[in-house]
PDB file of C-alpha atoms in Angstrom:
ATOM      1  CA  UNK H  21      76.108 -16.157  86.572  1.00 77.00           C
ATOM      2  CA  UNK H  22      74.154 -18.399  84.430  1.00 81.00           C
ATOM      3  CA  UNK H  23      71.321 -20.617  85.692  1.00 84.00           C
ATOM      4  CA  UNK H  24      71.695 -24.558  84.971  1.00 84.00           C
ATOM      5  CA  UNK H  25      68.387 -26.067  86.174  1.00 78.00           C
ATOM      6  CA  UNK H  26      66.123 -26.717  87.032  1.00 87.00           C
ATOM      7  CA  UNK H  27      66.941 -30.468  87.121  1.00 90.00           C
ATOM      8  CA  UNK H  28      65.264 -33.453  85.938  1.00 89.00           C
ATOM      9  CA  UNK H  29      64.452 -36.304  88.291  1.00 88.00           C
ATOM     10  CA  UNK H  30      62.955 -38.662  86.575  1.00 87.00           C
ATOM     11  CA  UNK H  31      65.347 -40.539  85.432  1.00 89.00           C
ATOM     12  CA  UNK H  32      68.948 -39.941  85.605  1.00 91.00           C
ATOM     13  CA  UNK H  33      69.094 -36.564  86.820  1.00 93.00           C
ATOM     14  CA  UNK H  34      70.155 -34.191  84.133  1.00 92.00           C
ATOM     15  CA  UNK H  35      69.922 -30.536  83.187  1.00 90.00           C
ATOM     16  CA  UNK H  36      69.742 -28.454  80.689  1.00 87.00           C
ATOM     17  CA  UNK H  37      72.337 -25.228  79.905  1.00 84.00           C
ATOM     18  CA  UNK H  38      73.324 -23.354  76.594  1.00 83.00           C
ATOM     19  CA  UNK H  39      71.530 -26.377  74.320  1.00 87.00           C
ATOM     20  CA  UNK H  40      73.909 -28.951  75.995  1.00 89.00           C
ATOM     21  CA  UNK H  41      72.383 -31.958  78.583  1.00 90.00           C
ATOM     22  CA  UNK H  42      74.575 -32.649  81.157  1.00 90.00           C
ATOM     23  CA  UNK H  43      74.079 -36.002  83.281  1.00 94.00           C
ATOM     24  CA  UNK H  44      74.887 -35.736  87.166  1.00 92.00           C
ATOM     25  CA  UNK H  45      75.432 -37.748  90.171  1.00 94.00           C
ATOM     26  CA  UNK H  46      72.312 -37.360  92.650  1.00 93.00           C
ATOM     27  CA  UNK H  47      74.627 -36.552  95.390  1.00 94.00           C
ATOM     28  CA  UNK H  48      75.454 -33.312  93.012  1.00 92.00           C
ATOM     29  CA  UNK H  49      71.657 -32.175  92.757  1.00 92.00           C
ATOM     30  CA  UNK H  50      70.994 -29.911  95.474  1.00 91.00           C
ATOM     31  CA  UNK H  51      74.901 -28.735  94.908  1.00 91.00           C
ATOM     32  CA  UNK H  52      73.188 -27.408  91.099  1.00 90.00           C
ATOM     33  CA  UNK H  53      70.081 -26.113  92.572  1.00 89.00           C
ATOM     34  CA  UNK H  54      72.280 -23.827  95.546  1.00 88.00           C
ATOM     35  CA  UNK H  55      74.425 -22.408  92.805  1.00 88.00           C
ATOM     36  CA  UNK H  56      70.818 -21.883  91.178  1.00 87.00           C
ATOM     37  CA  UNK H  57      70.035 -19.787  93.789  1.00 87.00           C
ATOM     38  CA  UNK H  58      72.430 -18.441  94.737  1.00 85.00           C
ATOM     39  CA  UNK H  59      72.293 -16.236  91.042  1.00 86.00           C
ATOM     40  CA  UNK H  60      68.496 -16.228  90.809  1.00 86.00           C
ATOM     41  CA  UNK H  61      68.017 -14.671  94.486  1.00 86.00           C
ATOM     42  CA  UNK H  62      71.472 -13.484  96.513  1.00 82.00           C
ATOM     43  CA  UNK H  63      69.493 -11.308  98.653  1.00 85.00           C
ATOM     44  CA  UNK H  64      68.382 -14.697 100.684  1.00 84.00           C
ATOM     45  CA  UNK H  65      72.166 -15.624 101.526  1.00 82.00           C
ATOM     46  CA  UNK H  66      74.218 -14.050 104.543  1.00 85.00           C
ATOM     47  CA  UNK H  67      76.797 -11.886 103.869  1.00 85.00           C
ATOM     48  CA  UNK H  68      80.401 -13.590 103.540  1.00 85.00           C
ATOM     49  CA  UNK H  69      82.354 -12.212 106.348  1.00 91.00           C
ATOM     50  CA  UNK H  70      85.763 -13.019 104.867  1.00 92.00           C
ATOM     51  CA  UNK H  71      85.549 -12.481 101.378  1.00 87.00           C
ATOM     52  CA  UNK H  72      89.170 -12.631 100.752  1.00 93.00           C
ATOM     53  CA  UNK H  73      89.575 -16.076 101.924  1.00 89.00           C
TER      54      UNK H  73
END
């Protein structure tokens, strides 16, 4: 439940979370910002229709 980006570009990308940076992969960026929002707005995701999979 905790928020990691948003993430930084311009170089290597990178973010940010609990004071510690954190270097990633590009292919891993838009992997960071769907878990992003995925907490910061669930109502825009369909509902999982097997949950205990």
């Amino acid at each position: 439940m905790t928020v990691l980006g948003p993430v930084d570009t311009a170089s290597t990308p990178h973010f940010t979370a609990a004071g510690i940076t954190d270097e990633i992969d590009e292919e891993y960026v838009a992997v960071v910002n769907a878990a992003d929002a995925k907490v910061t707005s669930p109502q825009d995701f369909p509902h999982d229709p097997l949950p205990n999979l």
